[in-house]
Short mmCIF file of C-alpha atoms in Angstrom, two decimals:
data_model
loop_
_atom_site.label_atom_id
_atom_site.label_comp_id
_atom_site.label_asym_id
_atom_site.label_seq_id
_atom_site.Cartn_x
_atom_site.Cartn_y
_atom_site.Cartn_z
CA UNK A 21 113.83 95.12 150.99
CA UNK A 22 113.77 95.68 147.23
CA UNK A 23 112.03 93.05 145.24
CA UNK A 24 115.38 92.85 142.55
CA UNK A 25 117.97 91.75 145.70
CA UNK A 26 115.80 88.28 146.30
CA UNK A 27 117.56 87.30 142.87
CA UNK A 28 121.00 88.46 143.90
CA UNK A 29 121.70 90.25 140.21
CA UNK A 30 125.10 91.19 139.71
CA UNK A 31 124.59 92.69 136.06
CA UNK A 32 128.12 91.08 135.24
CA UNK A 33 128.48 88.67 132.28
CA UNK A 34 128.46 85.30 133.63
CA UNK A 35 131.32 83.25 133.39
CA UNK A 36 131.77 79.87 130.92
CA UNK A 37 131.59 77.84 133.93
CA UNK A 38 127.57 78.51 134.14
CA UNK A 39 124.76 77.20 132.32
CA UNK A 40 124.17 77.10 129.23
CA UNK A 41 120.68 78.50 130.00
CA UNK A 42 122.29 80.64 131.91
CA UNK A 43 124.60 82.18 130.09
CA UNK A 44 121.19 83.34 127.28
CA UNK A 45 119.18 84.20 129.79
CA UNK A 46 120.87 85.48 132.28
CA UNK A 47 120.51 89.42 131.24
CA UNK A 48 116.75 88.64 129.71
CA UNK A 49 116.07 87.49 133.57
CA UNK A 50 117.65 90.78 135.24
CA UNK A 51 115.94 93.04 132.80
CA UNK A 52 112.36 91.50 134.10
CA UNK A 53 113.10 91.85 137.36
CA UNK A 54 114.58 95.38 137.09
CA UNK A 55 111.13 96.24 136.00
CA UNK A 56 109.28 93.96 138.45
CA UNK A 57 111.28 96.05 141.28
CA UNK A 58 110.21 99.28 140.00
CA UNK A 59 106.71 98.05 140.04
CA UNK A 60 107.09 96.90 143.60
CA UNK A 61 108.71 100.48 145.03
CA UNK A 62 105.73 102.59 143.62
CA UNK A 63 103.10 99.75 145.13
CA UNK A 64 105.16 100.04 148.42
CA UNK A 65 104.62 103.90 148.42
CA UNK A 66 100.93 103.81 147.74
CA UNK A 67 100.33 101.07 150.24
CA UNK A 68 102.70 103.11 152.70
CA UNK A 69 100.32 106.49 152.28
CA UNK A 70 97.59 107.17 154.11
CA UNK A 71 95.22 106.62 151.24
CA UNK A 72 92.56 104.50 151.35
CA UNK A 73 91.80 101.32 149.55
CA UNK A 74 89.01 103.09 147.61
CA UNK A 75 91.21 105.93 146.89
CA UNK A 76 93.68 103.62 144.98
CA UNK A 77 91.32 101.83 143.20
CA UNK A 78 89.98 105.08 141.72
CA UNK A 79 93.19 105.91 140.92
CA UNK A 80 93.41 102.59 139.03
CA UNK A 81 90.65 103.08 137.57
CA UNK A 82 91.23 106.57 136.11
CA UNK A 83 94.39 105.21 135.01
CA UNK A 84 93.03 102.56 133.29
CA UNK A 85 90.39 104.24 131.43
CA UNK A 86 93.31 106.76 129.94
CA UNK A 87 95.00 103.63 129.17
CA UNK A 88 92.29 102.76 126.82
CA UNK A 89 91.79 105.68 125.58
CA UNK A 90 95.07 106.06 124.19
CA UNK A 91 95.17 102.57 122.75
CA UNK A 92 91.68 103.61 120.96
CA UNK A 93 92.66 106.24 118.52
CA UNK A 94 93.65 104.64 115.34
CA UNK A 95 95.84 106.65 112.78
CA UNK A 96 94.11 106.65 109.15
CA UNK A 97 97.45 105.86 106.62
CA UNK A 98 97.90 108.01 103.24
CA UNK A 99 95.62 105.49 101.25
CA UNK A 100 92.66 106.91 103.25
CA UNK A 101 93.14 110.58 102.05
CA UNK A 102 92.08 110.17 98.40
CA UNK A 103 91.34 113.45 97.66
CA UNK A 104 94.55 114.70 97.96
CA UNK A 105 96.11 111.69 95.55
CA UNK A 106 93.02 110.45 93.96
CA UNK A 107 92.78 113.72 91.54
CA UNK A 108 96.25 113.88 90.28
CA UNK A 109 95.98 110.47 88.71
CA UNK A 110 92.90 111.56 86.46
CA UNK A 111 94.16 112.29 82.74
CA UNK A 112 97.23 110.52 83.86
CA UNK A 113 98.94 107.65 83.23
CA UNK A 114 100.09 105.97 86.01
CA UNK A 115 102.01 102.51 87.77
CA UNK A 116 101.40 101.22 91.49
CA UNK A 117 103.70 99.95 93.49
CA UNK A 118 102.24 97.71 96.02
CA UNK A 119 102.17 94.31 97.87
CA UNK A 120 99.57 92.82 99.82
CA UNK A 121 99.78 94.89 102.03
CA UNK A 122 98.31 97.80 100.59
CA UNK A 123 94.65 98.30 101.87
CA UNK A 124 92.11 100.43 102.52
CA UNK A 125 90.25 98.19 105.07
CA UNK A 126 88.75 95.22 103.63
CA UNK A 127 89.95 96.57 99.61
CA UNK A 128 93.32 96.16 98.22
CA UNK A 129 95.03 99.42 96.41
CA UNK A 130 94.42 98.04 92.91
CA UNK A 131 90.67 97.29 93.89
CA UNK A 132 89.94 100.76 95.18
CA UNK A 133 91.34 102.97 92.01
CA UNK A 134 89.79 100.40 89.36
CA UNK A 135 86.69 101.38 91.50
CA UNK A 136 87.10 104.85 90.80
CA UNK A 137 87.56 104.01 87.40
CA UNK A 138 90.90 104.43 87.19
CA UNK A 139 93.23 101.49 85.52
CA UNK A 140 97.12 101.36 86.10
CA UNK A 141 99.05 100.75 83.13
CA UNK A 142 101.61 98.90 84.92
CA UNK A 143 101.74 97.38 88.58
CA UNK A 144 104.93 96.75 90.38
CA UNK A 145 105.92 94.43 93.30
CA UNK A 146 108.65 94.27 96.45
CA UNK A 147 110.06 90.80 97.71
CA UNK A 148 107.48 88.35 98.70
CA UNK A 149 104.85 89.34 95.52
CA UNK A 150 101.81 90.61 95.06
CA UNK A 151 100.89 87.78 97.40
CA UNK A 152 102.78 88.24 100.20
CA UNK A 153 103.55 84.38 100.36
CA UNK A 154 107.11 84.32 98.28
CA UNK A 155 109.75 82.89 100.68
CA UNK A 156 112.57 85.41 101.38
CA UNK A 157 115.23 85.65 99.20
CA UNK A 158 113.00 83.94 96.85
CA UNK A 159 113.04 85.45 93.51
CA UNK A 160 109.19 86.12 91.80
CA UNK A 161 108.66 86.12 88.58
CA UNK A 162 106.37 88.96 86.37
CA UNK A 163 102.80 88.00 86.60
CA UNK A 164 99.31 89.59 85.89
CA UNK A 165 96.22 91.13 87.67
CA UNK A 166 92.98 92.28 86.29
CA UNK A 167 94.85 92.02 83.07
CA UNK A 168 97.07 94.12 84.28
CA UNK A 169 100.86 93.70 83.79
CA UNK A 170 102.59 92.93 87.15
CA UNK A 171 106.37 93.79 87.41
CA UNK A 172 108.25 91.38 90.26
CA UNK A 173 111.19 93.88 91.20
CA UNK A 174 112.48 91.04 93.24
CA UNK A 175 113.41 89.02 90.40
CA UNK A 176 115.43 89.42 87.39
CA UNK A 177 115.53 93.15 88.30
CA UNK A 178 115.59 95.20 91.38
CA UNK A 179 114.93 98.69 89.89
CA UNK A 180 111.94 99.53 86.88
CA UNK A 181 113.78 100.26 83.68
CA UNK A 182 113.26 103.01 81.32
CA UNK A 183 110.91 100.10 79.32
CA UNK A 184 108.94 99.39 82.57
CA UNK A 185 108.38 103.48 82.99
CA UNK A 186 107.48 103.94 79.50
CA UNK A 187 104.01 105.74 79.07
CA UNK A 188 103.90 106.38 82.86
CA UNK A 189 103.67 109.40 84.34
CA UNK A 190 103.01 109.11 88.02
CA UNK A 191 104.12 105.91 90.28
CA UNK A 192 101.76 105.89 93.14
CA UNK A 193 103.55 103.66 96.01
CA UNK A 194 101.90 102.03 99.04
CA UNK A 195 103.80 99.28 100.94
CA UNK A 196 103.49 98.36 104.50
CA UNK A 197 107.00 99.26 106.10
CA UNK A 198 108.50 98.15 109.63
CA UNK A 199 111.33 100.83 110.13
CA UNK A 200 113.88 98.49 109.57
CA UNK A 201 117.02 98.93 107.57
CA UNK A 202 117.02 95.41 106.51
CA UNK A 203 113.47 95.08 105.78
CA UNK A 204 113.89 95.38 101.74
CA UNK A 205 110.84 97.38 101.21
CA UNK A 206 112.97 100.72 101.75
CA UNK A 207 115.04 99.25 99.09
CA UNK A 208 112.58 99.19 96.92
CA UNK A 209 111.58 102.79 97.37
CA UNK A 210 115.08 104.05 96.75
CA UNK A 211 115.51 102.19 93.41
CA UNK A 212 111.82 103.49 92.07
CA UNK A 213 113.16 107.04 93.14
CA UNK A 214 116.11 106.57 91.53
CA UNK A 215 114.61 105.17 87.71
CA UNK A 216 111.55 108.45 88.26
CA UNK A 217 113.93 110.92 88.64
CA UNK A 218 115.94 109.25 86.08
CA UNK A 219 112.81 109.23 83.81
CA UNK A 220 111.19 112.77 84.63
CA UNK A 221 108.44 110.75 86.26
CA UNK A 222 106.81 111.64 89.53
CA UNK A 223 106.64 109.65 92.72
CA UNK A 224 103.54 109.97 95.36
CA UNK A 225 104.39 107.74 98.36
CA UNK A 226 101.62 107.03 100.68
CA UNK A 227 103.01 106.83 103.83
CA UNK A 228 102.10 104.45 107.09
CA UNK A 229 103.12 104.07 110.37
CA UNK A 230 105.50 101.06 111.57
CA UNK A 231 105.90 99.63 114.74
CA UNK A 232 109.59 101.04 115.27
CA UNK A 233 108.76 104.58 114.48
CA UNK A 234 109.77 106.66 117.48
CA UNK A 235 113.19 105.54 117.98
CA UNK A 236 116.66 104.91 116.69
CA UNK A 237 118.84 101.93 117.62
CA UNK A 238 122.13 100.11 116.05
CA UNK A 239 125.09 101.09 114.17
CA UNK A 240 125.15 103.17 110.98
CA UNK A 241 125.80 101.40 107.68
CA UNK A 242 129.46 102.28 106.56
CA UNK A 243 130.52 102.27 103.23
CA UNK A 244 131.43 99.24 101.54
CA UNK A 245 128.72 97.49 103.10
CA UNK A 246 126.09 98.73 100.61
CA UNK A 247 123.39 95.67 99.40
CA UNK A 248 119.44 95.32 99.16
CA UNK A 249 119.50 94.88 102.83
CA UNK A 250 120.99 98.10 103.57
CA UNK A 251 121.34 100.97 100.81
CA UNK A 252 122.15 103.78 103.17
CA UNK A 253 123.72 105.49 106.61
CA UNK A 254 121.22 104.88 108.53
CA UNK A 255 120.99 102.65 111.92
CA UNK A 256 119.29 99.35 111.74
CA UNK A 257 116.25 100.96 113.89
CA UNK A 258 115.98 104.45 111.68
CA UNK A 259 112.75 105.97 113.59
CA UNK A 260 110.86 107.19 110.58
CA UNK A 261 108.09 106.24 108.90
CA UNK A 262 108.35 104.79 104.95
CA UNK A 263 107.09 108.96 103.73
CA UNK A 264 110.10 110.14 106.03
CA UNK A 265 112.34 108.22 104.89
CA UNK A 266 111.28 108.72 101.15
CA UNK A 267 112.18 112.56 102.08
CA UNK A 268 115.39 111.95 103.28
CA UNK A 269 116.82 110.18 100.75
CA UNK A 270 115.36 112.74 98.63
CA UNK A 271 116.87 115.67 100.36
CA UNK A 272 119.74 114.16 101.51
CA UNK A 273 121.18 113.45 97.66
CA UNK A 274 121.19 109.28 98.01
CA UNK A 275 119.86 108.78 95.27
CA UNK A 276 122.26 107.26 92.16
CA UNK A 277 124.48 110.76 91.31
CA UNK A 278 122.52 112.96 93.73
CA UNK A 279 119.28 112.75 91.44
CA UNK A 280 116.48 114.27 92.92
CA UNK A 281 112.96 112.79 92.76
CA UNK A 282 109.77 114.94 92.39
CA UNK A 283 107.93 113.23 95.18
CA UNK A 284 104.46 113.86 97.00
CA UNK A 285 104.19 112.09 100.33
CA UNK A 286 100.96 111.83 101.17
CA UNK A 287 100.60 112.59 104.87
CA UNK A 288 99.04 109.74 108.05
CA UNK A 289 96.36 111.30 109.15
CA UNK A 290 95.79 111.10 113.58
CA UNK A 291 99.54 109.87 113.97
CA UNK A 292 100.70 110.14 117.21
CA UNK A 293 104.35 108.32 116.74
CA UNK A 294 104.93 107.78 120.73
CA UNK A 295 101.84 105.46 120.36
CA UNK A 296 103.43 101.69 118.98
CA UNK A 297 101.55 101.09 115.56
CA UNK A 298 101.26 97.47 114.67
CA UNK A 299 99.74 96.77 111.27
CA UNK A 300 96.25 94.89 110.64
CA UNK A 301 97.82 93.03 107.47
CA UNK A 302 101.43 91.27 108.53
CA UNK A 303 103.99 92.98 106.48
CA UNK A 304 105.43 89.45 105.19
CA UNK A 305 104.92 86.14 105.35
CA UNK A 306 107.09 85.67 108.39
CA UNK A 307 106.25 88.82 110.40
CA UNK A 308 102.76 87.91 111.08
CA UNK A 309 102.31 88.64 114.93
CA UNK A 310 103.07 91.65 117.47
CA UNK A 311 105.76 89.82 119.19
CA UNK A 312 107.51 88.83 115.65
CA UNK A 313 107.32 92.32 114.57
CA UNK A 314 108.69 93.45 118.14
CA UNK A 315 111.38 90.98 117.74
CA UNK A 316 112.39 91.67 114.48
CA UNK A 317 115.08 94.41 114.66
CA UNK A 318 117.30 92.14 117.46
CA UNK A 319 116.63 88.78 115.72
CA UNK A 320 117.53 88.96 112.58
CA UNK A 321 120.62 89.55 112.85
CA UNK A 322 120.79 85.81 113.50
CA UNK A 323 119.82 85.56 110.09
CA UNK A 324 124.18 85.52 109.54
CA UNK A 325 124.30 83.19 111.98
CA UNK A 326 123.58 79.75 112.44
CA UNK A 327 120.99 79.70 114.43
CA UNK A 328 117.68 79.50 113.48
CA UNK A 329 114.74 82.15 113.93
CA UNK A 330 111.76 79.80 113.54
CA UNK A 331 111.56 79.90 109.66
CA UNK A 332 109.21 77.19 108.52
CA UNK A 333 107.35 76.90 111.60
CA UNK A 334 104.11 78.38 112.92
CA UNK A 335 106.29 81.11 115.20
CA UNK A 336 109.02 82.95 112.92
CA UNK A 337 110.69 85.85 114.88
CA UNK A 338 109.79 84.40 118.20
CA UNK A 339 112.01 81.71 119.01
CA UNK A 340 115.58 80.68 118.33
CA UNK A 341 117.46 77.47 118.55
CA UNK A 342 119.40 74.82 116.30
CA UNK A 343 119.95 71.78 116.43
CA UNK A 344 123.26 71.74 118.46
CA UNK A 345 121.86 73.69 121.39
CA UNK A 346 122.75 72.24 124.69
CA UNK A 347 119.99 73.65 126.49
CA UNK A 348 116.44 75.51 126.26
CA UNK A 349 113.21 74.13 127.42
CA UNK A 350 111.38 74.78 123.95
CA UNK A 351 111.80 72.50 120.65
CA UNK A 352 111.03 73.01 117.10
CA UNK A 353 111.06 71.47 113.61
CA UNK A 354 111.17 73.72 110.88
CA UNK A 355 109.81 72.37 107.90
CA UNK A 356 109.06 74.03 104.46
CA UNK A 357 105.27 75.58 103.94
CA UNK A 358 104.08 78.65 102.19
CA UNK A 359 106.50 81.76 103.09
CA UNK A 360 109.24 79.40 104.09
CA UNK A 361 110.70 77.58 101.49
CA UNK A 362 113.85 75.42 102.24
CA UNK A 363 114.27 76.91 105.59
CA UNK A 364 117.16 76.24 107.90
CA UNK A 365 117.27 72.93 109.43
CA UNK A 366 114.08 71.68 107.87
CA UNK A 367 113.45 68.23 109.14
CA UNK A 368 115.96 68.51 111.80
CA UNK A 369 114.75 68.96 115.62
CA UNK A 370 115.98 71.81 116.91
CA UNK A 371 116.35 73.05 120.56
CA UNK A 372 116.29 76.77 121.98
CA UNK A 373 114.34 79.75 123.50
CA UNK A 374 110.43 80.74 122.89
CA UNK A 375 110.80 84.34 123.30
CA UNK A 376 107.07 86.12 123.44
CA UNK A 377 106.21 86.21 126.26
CA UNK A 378 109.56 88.32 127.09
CA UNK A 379 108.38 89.92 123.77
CA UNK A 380 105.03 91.00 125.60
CA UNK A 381 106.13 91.89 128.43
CA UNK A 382 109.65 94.00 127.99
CA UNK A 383 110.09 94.92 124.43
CA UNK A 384 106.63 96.32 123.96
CA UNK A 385 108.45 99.20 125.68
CA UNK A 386 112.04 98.81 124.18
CA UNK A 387 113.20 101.13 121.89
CA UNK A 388 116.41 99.77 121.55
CA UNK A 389 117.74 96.71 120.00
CA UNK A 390 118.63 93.69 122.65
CA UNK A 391 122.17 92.14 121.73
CA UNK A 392 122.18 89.40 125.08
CA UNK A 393 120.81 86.74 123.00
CA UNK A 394 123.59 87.56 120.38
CA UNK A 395 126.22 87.95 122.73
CA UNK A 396 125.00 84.67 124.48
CA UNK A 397 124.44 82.38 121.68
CA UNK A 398 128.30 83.49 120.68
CA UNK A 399 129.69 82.25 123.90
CA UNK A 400 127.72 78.95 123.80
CA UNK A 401 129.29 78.19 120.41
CA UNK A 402 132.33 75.85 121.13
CA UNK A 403 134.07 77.58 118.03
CA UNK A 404 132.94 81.18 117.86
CA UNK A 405 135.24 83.03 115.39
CA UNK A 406 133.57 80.44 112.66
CA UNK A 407 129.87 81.75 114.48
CA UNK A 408 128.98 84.50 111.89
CA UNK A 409 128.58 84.03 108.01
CA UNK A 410 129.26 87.04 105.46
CA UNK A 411 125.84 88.02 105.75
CA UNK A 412 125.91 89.06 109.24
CA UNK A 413 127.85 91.92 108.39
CA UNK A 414 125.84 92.90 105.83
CA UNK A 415 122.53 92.65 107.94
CA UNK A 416 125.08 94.82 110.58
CA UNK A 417 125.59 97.28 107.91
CA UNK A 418 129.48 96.93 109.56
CA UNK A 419 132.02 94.43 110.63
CA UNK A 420 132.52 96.41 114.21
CA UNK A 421 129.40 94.44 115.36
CA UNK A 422 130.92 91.43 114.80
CA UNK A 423 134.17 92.42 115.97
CA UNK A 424 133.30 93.85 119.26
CA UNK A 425 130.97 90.84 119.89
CA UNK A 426 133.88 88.17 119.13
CA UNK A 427 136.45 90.72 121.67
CA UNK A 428 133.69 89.91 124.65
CA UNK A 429 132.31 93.33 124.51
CA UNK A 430 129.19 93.74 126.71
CA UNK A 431 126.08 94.51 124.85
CA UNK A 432 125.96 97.75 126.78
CA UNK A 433 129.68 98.74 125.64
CA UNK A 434 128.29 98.02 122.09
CA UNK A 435 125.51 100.48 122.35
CA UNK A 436 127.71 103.39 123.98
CA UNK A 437 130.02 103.16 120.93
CA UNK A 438 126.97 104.25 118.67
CA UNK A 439 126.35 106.84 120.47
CA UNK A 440 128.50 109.68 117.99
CA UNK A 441 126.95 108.55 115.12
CA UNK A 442 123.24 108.24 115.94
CA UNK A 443 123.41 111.67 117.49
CA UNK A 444 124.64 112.59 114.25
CA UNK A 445 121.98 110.78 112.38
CA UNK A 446 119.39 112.35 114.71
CA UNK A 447 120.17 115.46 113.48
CA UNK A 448 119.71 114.75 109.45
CA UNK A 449 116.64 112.38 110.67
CA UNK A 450 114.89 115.62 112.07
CA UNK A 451 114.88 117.51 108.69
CA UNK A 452 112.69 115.05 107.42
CA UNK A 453 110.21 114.39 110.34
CA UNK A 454 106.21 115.19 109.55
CA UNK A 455 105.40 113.85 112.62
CA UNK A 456 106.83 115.21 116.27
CA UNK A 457 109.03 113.10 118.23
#
């Protein structure tokens, strides 16, 4: 008997008359044990050999130990080859743009060239700060370091101006990416691009891995639908590293008038992209575990919704609910604290799902974005064409998303009609690779 039949999975959507529970995790439940009978046919077929006991535990063993292996390399981002960037700032003058983000083991960016002693004239800064603590959305205002003038360009500005690039001549950029099209940082890039090759100036990006790296998920950004979360054609889940994508914008002409940067990327050294990267320093305040950042790409889309992705609680990007959920065994308060200022429903007990454990245990290996909760949560809500905000389709880079969602398509319908225009994607994406698929 196959382990999957004990649960009777039909793989239809289940109708209005079920559960709510049933209705959000009815696919997260058949995806588990899809995997759980897989595991059970190859056990049946070693058990069913005539190998011994000590056989397959050798065989375990071995497996194991390559297991560990793999998990031990470590790839060594741009910051740690200095001599190929550390030289061309000598004799120049020259801006960072960093976050908190952006270190070399225990020493920050800023640290490690004033060590050398080398001084930035200028020193700008993505959403969240230099601090990595700013809510998001929050604006931050200019500051200092060291003495040194610190440029928020996630404030009254988006973009350095000529005034911010005067008496630079290099812009040396290190920020801590997650391969997200919503995940500003890219933003950021772009519009630094766009004011050096503006202002003659030259860009060295120091590239890092991300956790969503090696694959591409979600529908291309169509025009119209341009904002900070989303500046180009690209699927939510792009598959390239921050250096990558810094060359394809580049070479693909996206810049403001088809301006063309002159840009050094600065190459991760022992990258093997099939191997999930997760960063030592959380990316942002609200990103700060694996199963947030594994969550990410499908949960914030719920960010145009209004349900609530654990924003001002200990457990952002791992749990969803609201207050006017009829069901779900897990509750939550949100409640403003550092990184999460004003966040939905703060004060208000909210009920939903605690999603990492299904985080650990499925989407380590997922490299594609999981719409059931969306789709779900949609048909729970007793009004559902008032379900998504104006945001949504921004964070969609689309209105089809939200279309197809509100006509009952299935999630795997949804990802079938992307299929055209990621293939097409793939191919301007593999220009711009320096690291093999």
């Amino acid at each position: 008997m196959e382990f999957g039949r004990v649960f009777s999975f039909n793989h239809t959507r289940p109708s209005h008359s079920s559960s709510h529970f049933d209705i959000i995790t009815f696919h997260i439940f058949g995806t588990i044990c899809g995997k759980l009978a897989h595991n059970f046919q190859v056990l049946t077929i070693f058990t069913h050999s005539i190998m011994s006991v000590v056989q397959i535990r050798n065989i375990l063993l071995i497996f194991l130990m390559l297991k560990a292996s793999t998990l031990s390399a470590q790839p060594y981002p741009g910051i740690y080859q200095s001599g190929q960037w550390l030289p061309l700032l000598h004799g120049k003058r020259f801006a960072l743009a960093v976050h908190h983000a952006s270190m070399r083991d225990s020493v920050h960016l800023i640290d490690f060239v004033l060590s050398k002693g080398l001084k930035p004239t200028v020193i700008f800064t993505p959403e969240h700060g230099l601090t990595g603590m700013a809510s998001a959305g929050e604006k931050v205002g200019h500051s200092q370091y060291k003495g040194i003038p610190v440029i928020s360009l996630y404030g009254d500005r988006k973009k350095p101006t000529p005034t911010d690039l005067q008496g630079v001549d290099i812009v040396l950029f290190d920020m801590q990416d997650m391969g997200v099209r919503f995940f500003t940082y890219i933003s950021t890039l772009s519009y630094i691009m766009e004011a050096c090759a503006e202002q003659g100036k030259k860009i060295i990006v120091l590239d890092r891995p991300n956790p969503h790296a090696h694959y591409i998920d979600g529908p291309l950004l169509r025009k119209g639908f341009e904002s900070f979360v989303g500046l180009h054609p690209v699927p939510i889940v792009y598959g390239m590293t921050i250096g990558e994508y810094a060359r394809m914008v580049n070479g693909e002409g996206w810049l403001k008038n088809g301006v063309k940067a002159d840009l050094l990327v600065v190459k991760i050294k022992d990258y093997d992209r099939k191997k999930r990267y997760f960063p030592p320093v959380p990316p942002s305040p609200n990103l700060r575990t694996r199963a947030a950042m594994l969550l990410y790409p499908s949960l914030c889309l719920f960010e145009g919704t209004p349900i609530s992705v654990g924003r001002g609680t200990d457990r952002p990007f791992e749990i969803i609910g609201s207050p006017t959920f009829a069901d779900g065994d897990f509750y939550f308060t949100p409640e403003t604290r550092p990184g999460a200022s004003n966040p939905p429903y703060a004060g208000q007990k909210c009920r939903g799902f605690d999603l990492r454990h299904f985080a650990e245990n499925f989407m380590a290996d997922a490299t594609f974005l999981y719409l059931d909760w969306l789709l779900g949560s949609v048909e729970l809500d007793p009004n559902p064409s008032k379900f998504f905000t104006p945001f949504f389709d921004k964070l969609a880079g689309t209105d089809q998303l939200r279309k197809q969602i509100l006509a009952g398509m299935k999630a795997e319908d949804i990802r079938n009609s992307w299929a055209e225009e990621l293939a097409a994607f793939q191919r301007i994406r593999s220009k711009y690779l320096l690291y093999p698929d």
